[in-house]
XYZ file of C-alpha atoms in Angstrom:
586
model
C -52.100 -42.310 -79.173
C -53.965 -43.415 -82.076
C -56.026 -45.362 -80.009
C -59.375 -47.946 -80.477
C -62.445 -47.544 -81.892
C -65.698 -47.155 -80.055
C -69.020 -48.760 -80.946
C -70.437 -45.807 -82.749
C -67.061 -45.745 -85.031
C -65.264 -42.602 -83.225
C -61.994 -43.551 -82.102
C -61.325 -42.948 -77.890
C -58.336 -40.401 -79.454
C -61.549 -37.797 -80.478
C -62.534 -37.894 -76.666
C -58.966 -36.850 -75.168
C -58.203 -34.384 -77.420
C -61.652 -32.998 -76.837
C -61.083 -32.921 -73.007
C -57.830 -32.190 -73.178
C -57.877 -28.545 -74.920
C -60.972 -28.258 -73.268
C -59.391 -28.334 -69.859
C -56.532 -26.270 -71.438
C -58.501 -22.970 -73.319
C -60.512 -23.220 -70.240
C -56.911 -22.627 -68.278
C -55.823 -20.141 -70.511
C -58.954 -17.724 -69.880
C -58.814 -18.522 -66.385
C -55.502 -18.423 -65.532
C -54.684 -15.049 -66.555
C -58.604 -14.169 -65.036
C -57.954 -15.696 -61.499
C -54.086 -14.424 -61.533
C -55.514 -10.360 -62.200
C -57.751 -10.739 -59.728
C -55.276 -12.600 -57.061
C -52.677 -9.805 -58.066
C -55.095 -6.666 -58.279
C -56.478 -7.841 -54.607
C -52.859 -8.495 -53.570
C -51.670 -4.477 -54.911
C -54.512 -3.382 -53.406
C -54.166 -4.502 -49.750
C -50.497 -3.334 -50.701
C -51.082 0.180 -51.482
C -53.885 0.765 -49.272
C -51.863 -0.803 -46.086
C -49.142 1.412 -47.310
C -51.147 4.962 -47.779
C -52.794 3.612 -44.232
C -49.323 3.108 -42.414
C -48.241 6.513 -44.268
C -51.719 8.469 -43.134
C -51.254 6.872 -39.840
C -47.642 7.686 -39.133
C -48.164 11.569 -39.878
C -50.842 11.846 -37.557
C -49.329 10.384 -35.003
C -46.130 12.142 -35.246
C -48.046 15.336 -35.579
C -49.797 14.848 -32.133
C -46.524 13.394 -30.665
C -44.857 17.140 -31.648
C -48.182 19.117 -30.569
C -47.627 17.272 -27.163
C -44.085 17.715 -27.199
C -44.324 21.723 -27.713
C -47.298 21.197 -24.710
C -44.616 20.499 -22.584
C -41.693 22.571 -23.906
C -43.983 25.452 -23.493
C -44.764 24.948 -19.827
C -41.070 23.775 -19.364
C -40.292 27.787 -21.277
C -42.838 29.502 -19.194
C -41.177 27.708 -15.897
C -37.761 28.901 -17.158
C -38.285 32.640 -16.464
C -39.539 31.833 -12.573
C -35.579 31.007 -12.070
C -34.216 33.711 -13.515
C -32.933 36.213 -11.013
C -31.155 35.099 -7.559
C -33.589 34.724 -4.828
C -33.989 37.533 -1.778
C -35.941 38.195 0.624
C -36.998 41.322 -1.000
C -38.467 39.633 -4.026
C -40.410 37.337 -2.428
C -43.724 38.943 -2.841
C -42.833 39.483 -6.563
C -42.547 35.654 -6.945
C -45.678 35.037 -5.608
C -47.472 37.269 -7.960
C -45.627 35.951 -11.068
C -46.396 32.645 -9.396
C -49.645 32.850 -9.752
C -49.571 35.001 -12.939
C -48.155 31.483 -14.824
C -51.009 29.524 -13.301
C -53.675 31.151 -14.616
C -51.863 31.644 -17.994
C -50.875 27.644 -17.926
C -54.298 26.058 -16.604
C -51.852 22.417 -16.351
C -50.246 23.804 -13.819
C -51.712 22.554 -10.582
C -48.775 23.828 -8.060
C -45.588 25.550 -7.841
C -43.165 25.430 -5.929
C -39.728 27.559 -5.465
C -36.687 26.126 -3.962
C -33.392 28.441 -3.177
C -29.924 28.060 -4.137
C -29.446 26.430 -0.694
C -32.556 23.749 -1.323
C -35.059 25.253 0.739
C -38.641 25.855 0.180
C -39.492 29.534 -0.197
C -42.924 29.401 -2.354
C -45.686 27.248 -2.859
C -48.736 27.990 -4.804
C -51.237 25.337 -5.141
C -54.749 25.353 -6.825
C -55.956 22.042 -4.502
C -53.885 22.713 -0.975
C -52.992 25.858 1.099
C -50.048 28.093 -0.055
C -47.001 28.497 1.830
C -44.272 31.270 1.763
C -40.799 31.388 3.563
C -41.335 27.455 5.289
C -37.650 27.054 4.849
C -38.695 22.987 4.190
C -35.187 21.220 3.160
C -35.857 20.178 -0.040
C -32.178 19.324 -0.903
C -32.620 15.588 -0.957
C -36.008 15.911 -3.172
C -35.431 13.605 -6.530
C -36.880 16.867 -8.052
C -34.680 19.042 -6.720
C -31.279 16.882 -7.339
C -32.145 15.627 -10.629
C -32.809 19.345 -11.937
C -29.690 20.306 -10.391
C -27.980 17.998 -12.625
C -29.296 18.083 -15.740
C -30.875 21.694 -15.591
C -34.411 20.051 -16.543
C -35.921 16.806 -14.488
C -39.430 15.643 -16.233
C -40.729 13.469 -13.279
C -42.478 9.622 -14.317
C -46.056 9.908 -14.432
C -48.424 9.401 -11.367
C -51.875 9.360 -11.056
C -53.566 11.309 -8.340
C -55.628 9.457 -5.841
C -56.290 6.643 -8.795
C -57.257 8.313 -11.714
C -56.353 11.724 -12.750
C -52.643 11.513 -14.601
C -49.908 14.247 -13.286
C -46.212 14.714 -14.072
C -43.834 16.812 -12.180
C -41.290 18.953 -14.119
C -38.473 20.822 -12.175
C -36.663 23.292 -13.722
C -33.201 24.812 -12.946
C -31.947 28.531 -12.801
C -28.951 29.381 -15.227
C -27.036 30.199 -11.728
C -27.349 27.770 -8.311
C -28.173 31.117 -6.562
C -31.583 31.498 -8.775
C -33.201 28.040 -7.151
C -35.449 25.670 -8.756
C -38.885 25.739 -9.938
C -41.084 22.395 -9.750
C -44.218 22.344 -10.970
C -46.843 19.508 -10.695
C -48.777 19.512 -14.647
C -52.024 17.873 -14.575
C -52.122 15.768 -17.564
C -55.830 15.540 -18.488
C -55.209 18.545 -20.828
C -53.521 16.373 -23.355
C -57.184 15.227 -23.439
C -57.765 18.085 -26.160
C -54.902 16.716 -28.716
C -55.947 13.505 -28.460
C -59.110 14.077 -28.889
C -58.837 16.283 -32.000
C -56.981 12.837 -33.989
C -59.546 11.073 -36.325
C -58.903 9.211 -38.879
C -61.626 7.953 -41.214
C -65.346 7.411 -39.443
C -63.997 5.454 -36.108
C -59.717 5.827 -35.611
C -58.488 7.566 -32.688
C -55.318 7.808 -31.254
C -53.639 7.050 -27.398
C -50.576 7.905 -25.198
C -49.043 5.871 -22.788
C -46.579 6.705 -20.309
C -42.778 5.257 -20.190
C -44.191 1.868 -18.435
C -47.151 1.592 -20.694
C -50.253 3.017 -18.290
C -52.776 5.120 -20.453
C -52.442 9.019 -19.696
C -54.446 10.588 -22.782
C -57.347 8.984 -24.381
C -60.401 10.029 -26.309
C -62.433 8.232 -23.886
C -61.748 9.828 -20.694
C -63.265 6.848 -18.695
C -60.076 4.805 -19.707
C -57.898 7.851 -18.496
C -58.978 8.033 -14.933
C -58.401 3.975 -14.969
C -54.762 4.625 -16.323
C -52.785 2.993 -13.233
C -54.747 -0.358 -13.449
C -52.250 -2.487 -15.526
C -55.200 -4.805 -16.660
C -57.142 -2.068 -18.555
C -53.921 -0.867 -20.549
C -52.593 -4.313 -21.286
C -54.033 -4.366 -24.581
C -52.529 -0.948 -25.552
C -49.066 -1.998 -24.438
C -49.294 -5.179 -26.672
C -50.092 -3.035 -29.540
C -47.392 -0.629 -29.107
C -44.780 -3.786 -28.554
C -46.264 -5.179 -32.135
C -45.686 -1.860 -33.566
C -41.644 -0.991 -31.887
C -41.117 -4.837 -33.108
C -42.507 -4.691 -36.795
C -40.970 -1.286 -37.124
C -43.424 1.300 -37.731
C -47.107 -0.192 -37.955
C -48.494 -3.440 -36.924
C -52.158 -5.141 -36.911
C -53.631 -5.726 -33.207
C -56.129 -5.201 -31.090
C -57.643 -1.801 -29.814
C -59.322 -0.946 -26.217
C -62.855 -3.026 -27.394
C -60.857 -6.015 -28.190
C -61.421 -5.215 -32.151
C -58.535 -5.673 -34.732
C -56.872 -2.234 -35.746
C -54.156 -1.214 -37.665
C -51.902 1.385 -35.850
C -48.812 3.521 -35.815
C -46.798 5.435 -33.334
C -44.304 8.408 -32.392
C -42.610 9.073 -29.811
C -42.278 11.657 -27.418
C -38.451 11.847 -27.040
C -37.939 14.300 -23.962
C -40.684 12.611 -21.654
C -41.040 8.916 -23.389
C -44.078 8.806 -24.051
C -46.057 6.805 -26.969
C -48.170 8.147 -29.123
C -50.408 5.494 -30.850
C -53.117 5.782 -33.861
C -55.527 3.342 -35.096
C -57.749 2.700 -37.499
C -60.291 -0.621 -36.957
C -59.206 -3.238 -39.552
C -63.320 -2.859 -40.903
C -62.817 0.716 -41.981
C -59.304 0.628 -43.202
C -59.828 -2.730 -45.532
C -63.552 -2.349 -46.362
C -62.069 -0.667 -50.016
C -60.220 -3.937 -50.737
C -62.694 -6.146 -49.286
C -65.523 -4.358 -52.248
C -63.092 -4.903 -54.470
C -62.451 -8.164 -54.128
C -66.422 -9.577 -53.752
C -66.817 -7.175 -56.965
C -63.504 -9.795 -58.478
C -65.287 -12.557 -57.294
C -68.346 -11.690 -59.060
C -66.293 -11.345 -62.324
C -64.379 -14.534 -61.757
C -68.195 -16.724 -61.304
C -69.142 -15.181 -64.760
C -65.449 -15.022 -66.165
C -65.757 -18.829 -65.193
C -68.939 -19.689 -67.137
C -67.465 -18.034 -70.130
C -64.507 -19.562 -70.095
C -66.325 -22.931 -70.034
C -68.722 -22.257 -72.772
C -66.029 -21.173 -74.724
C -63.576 -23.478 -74.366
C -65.532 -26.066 -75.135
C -66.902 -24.443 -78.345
C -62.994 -24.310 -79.956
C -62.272 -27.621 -78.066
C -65.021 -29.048 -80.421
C -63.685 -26.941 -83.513
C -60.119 -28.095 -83.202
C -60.131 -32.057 -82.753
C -60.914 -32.962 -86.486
C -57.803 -30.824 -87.554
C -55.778 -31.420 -84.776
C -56.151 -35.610 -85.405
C -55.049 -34.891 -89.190
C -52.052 -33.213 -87.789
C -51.239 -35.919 -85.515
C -51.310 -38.442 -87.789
C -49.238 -36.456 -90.226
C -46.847 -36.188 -87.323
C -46.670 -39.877 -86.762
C -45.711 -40.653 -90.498
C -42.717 -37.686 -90.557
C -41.894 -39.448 -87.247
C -41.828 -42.727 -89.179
C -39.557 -41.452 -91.913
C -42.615 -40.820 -94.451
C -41.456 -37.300 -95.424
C -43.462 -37.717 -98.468
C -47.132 -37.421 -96.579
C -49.125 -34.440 -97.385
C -52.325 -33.573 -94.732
C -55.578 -31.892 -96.633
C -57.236 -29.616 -94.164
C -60.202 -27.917 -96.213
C -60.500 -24.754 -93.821
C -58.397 -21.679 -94.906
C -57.985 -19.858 -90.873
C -55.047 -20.343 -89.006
C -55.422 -24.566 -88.918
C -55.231 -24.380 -92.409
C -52.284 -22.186 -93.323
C -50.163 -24.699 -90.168
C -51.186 -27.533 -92.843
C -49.879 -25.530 -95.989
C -46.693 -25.541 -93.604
C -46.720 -28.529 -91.971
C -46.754 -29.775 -96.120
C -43.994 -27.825 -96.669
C -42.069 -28.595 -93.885
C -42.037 -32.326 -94.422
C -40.341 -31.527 -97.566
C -37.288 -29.517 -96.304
C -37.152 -31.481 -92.894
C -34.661 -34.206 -93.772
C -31.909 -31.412 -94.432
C -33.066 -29.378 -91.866
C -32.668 -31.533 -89.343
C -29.226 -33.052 -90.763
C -27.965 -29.240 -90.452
C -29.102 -28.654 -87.284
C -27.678 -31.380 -86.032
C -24.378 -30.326 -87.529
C -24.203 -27.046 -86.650
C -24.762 -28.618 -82.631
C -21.885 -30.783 -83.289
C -19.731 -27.980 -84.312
C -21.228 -25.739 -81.208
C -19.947 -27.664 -78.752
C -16.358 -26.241 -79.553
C -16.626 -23.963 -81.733
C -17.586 -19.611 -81.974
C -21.103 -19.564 -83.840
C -19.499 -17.646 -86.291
C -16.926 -20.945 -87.231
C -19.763 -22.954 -86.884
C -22.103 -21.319 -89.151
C -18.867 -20.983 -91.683
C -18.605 -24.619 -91.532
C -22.437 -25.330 -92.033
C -22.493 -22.367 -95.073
C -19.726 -23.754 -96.798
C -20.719 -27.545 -96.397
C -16.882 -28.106 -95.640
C -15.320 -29.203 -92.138
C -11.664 -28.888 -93.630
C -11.131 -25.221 -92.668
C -11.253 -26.998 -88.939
C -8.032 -29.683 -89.904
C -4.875 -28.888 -88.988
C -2.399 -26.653 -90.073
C 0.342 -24.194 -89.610
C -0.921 -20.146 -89.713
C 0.209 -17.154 -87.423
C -2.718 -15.917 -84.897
C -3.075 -13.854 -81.822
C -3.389 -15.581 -78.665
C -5.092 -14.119 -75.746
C -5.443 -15.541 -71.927
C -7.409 -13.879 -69.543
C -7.738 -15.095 -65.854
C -8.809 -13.964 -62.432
C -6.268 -13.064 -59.844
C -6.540 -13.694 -56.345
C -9.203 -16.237 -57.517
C -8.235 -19.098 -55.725
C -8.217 -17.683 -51.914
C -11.450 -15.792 -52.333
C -12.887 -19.660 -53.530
C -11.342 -20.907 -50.586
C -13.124 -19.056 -48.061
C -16.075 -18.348 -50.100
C -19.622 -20.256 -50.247
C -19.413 -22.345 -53.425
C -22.676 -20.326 -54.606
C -21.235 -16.788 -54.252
C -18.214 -18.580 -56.489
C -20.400 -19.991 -59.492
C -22.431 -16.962 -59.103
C -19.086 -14.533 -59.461
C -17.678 -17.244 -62.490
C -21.207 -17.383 -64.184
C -21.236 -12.913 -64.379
C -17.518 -13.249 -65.424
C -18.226 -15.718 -68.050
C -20.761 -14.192 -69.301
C -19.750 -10.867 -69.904
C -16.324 -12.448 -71.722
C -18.244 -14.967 -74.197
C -20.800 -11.606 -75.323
C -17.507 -9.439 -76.052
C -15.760 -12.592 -77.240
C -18.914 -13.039 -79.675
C -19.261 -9.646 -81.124
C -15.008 -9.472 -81.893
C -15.867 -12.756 -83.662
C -12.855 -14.239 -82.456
C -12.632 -18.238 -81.503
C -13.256 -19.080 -77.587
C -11.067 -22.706 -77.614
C -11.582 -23.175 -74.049
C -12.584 -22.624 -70.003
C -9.688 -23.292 -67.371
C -11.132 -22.677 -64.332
C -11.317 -18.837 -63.918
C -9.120 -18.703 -66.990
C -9.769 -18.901 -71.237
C -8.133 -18.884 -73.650
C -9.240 -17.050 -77.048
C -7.856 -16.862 -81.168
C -7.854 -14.646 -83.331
C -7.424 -15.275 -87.113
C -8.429 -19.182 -86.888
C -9.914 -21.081 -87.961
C -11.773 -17.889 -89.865
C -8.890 -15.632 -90.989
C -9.625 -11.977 -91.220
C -7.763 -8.973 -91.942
C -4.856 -7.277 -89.103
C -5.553 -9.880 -86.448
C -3.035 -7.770 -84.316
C -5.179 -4.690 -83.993
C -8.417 -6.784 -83.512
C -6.847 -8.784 -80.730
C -6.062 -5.140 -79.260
C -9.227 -4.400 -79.661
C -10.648 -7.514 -77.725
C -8.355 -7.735 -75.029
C -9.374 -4.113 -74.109
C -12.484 -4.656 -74.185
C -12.480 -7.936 -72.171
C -10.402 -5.766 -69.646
C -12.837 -3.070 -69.646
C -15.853 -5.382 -68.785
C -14.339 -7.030 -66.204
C -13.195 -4.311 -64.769
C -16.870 -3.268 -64.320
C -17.459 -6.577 -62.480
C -14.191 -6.491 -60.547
C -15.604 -2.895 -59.009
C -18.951 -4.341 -58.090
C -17.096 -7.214 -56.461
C -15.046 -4.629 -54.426
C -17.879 -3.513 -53.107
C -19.153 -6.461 -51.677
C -15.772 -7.415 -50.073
C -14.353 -10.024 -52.950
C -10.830 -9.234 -53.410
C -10.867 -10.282 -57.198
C -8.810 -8.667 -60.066
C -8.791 -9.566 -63.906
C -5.328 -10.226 -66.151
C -4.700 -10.150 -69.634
C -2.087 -11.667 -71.473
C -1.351 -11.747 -75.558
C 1.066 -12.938 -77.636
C 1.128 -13.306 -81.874
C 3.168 -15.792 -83.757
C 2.795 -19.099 -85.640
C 1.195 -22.248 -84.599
C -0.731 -25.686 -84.992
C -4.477 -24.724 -85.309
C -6.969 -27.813 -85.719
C -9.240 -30.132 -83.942
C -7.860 -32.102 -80.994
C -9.556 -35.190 -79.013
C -11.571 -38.314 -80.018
C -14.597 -39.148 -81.518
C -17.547 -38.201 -79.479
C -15.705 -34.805 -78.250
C -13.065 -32.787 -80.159
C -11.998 -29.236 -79.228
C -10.749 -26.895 -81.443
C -7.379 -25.489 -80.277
C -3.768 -24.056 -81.139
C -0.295 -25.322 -79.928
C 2.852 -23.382 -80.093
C 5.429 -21.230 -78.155
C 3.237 -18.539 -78.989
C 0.240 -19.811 -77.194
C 2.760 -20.308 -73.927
C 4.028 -17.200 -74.310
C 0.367 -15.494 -74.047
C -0.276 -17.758 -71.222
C 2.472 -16.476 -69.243
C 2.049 -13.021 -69.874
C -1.080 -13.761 -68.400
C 0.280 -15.125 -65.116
C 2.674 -11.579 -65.041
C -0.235 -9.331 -65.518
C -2.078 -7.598 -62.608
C -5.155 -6.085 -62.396
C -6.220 -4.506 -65.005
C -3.122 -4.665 -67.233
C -2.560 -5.972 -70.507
C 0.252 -7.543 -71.402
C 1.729 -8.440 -74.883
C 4.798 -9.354 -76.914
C 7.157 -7.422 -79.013
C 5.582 -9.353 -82.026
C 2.161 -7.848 -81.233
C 3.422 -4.732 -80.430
C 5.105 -4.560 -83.443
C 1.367 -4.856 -85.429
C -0.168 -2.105 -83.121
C 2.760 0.556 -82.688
C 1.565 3.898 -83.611
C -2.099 2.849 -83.311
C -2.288 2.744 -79.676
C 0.147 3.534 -76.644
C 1.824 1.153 -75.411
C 4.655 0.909 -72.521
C 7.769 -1.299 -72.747
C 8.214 -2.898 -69.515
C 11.891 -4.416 -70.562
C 13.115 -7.917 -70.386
C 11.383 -10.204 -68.123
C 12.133 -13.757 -67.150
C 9.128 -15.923 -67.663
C 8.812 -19.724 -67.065
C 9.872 -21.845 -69.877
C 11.601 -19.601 -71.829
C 15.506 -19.264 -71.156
C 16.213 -15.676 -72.546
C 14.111 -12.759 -71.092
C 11.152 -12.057 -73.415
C 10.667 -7.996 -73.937
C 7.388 -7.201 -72.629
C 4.750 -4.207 -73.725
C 1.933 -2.778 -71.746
C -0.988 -1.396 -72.965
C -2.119 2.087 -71.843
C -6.277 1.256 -71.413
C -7.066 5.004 -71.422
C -5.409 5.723 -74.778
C -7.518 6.359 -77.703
C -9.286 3.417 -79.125
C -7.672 1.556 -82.622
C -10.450 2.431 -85.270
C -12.234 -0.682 -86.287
């Protein structure tokens, strides 16, 4: 990059640096500028499309439940006309209360009273002549045999001679001999909760019928045009977008305009109710806010520019020392110094940068050390190693240490008929939460085996009663899983976790060739933790009588007897640990 000179003697290098953190200060103002205002507008629309769909939903459930008790009052009020078994002697006495409930029910447009037998005894109409004692059969009516059957029949809606909405509603006596009332409701009177819905400057609210035909509208025009399937098309297409986007959708209202609606329903009759809101009104918040944003991001913009290119300008000459200073500690010239005369921040990174090319050769010949020794080791053996300057603790040699093996059981059939993601995504949680407790026990992770490790304690780094600390770890690997294992119970994996530990001599030391060497110990001992392992189930720990020789009296543990394990011809005595018994003191 040091590039060639230009006529006037400024090297090109002066021009891209000068573009280049140009183009990036004027990023980093704008960035975070354009992102606050993209996620502020975003919120926004967020919150107010939420408190919309909220506002929207609570009106509309309130009118569906003033409707509802509409009906259930009239439904009520027909109840006591079927009260008593009909006679002849009470005829005149239904006529009066007949025509008592019409005048106190205005939606009433006709009555009419039906025996136990199915015949027409009543009829009080405010449009047509009344009738008394015609004996009609009525028996067959729909009204008459779907009350029968389920005590109350709410008829679909119809709409008299075109326009005006009805609905007939039968109602049963408690007894056959008490008869049936039906009553034809005139509809229009829903007209008054409809009308009473607004929400903001222009929203209104609707009803439609079972099959979608306008029966209550604030424009009563629409009403009276209910049955034409044309003029409610747009309504039913709105409340299909709202049943399939489950709650409140964005669509069109009766003057073709966008709205955004919600609905309830009327359970006992079916019915829809709908409220909207034009898009205009409900947005026109967010849509100020976001021309005010834009106004801030056109001068946030021009800042930005004038800016960046002021510190662009300020930070070439110091930035070119530093890159040439770079270039010579890349070359191996650790002795070059950079003079940069200003004392702000540019010159305190060249007091540094000074210093640093000073301590770099052994900083870098540690680091890469301490990688080296990462790739197999704990950090803490690693660091030991670096701290000491002496790779012998890691040679082999003969020294008693607690072995533990933990592994997953019934592992391999959930991997079987698992999707390879769930599994690393199950090993990776596992794995983690083992190498963090691992860590802070500082004890010495050798290796992975699948869903299985292996982990020392007291090499290569020896520390005091190894037995107790490997106690300590192997409950606390246990408990950890166990956390996991519950979770995975939940979502159906039928995974447990096993521990098994052993304590004894063996061969501790490096193992492998020369560009990859594992740290590792070989023994009976580390066999014998390795099948204990394979014994436990979930959520045991298992150990020998060696460790539980170390630990007896510090923590409870179970003998389990003799038990035949695989290479080893006598039965080994096996211990379990109690998990719920008081913790070893550290």
């Amino acid at each position: 990059m040091s590039g060639s000179p230009t006529p006037s003697g400024r090297p090109l290098l002066r021009k891209s640096l000068l573009r280049k953190y140009f183009l990036v200060l004027f990023a980093a103002v704008m960035v975070p500028l354009v992102g606050s205002g993209a996620t502020e507008a975003w919120f926004g629309y967020r919150d107010q499309r939420e408190r919309l769909n909220e506002l929207l939903g609570v009106e509309a459930r309130a009118a569906a439940s003033r409707i509802e008790s509409f009906i259930d009052g009239i439904r009520d009020q027909l109840g006591w006309m079927v009260q008593l078994s009909w006679n002849a002697e009470a005829e005149e006495g239904q006529r009066l209360d007949s025509l008592r409930l019409m005048r106190q029910v205005p939606a009433i447009v006709s009555l009419t009273l039906v025996d136990g037998a199915g015949r027409e005894r009543l009829r009080v109409s405010r449009v047509g002549l009344n009738r008394v004692g015609s004996l009609v059969d009525l028996s067959a009516d729909v009204a008459v045999v779907k009350a029968r059957a389920a005590r109350v029949w709410y008829g679909p809606v119809t709409f008299y001679r075109g326009s005006e909405p009805f609905m007939t509603i039968a109602v049963a006596g408690n007894r056959a001999a008490a008869g049936i009332v039906i009553a034809e409701i005139n509809l229009k009177l829903i007209w008054d909760v409809i009308s009473a819905i607004h929400i903001g400057r222009t929203g209104q609210a609707y009803v439609l019928d079972a099959e979608g035909r306008l029966i209550a509208h604030p424009d009563i025009s629409l009403v009276l045009r209910g049955g034409d399937p044309v003029a409610a098309r747009p309504l039913r297409t709105l409340r299909d977008a709202i049943r399939a986007e489950g709650g409140s959708a964005i669509g069109q209202d009766t003057s073709g305009a966008a709205a955004v609606a919600a609905m309830a329903v009327v359970p006992e009759v079916d019915w829809t109710v709908i409220v909207h809101q034009p898009l205009a009104e409900a947005f026109g918040p967010i849509d100020r806010a976001l021309l005010r944003t834009a106004t801030l991001l056109l001068l946030g913009t021009a800042f930005a520019g004038v800016l960046a290119f002021w510190l662009a300008r300020r930070m070439t000459g110091p930035i070119r020392q530093l890159e040439y200073g770079t270039e010579q500690i890349g070359a191996g010239r650790f002795d070059h110094r950079i003079a940069v005369a200003s004392t702000d921040e540019l010159g305190r990174l060249a007091q540094r940068f000074n210093a640093m090319a000073g301590e770099l050769a052994l900083s870098q010949e540690r680091q890469e050390r301490i990688a080296r020794l990462r790739r197999f080791l704990a950090p803490q053996v690693a660091e030991l190693v670096d701290r000491t300057g002496d790779d012998r603790v890691l040679e082999g040699r003969r020294v008693e240490v607690a072995v533990i093996f933990g592994d997953l059981r019934g592992f391999t059939p959930f991997s079987a008929k698992t999707a390879p993601e769930e599994v690393m995504q199950v090993l990776a949680a596992y794995f983690d939460a083992l190498g963090r407790v691992i860590t802070e026990h500082g004890a010495t992770l050798t290796h992975f085996a699948g869903d299985g490790l292996m982990v020392l304690v007291n090499a290569p780094v020896a520390c005091p009663e190894p037995g107790p600390k490997a106690i300590r770890l192997a409950t606390a690997m246990q408990d950890v899983v166990q956390a996991l294992v519950t979770a995975w119970h939940l979502r159906g994996y039928a995974v447990g976790f096993g521990v098994g530990a052993a304590m004894g001599p063996a061969t501790v030391g490096q193992i492998g060739y020369e560009t990859r060497l594992d740290y590792t110990a070989i023994g009976p001992v580390v066999n014998l933790a390795a099948r204990l392992c394979a014994a436990a189930e979930n959520g045991q720990i298992l150990i020998d009588a060696v460790l539980a020789g170390r630990v007896s009296g510090l923590i409870e543990i179970v003998p389990l007897g003799s038990r035949a394990l695989k290479g080893f011809e006598a039965g080994v005595d096996v211990y379990s640990i109690v998990r719920n018994a008081p913790v070893i003191a550290k």
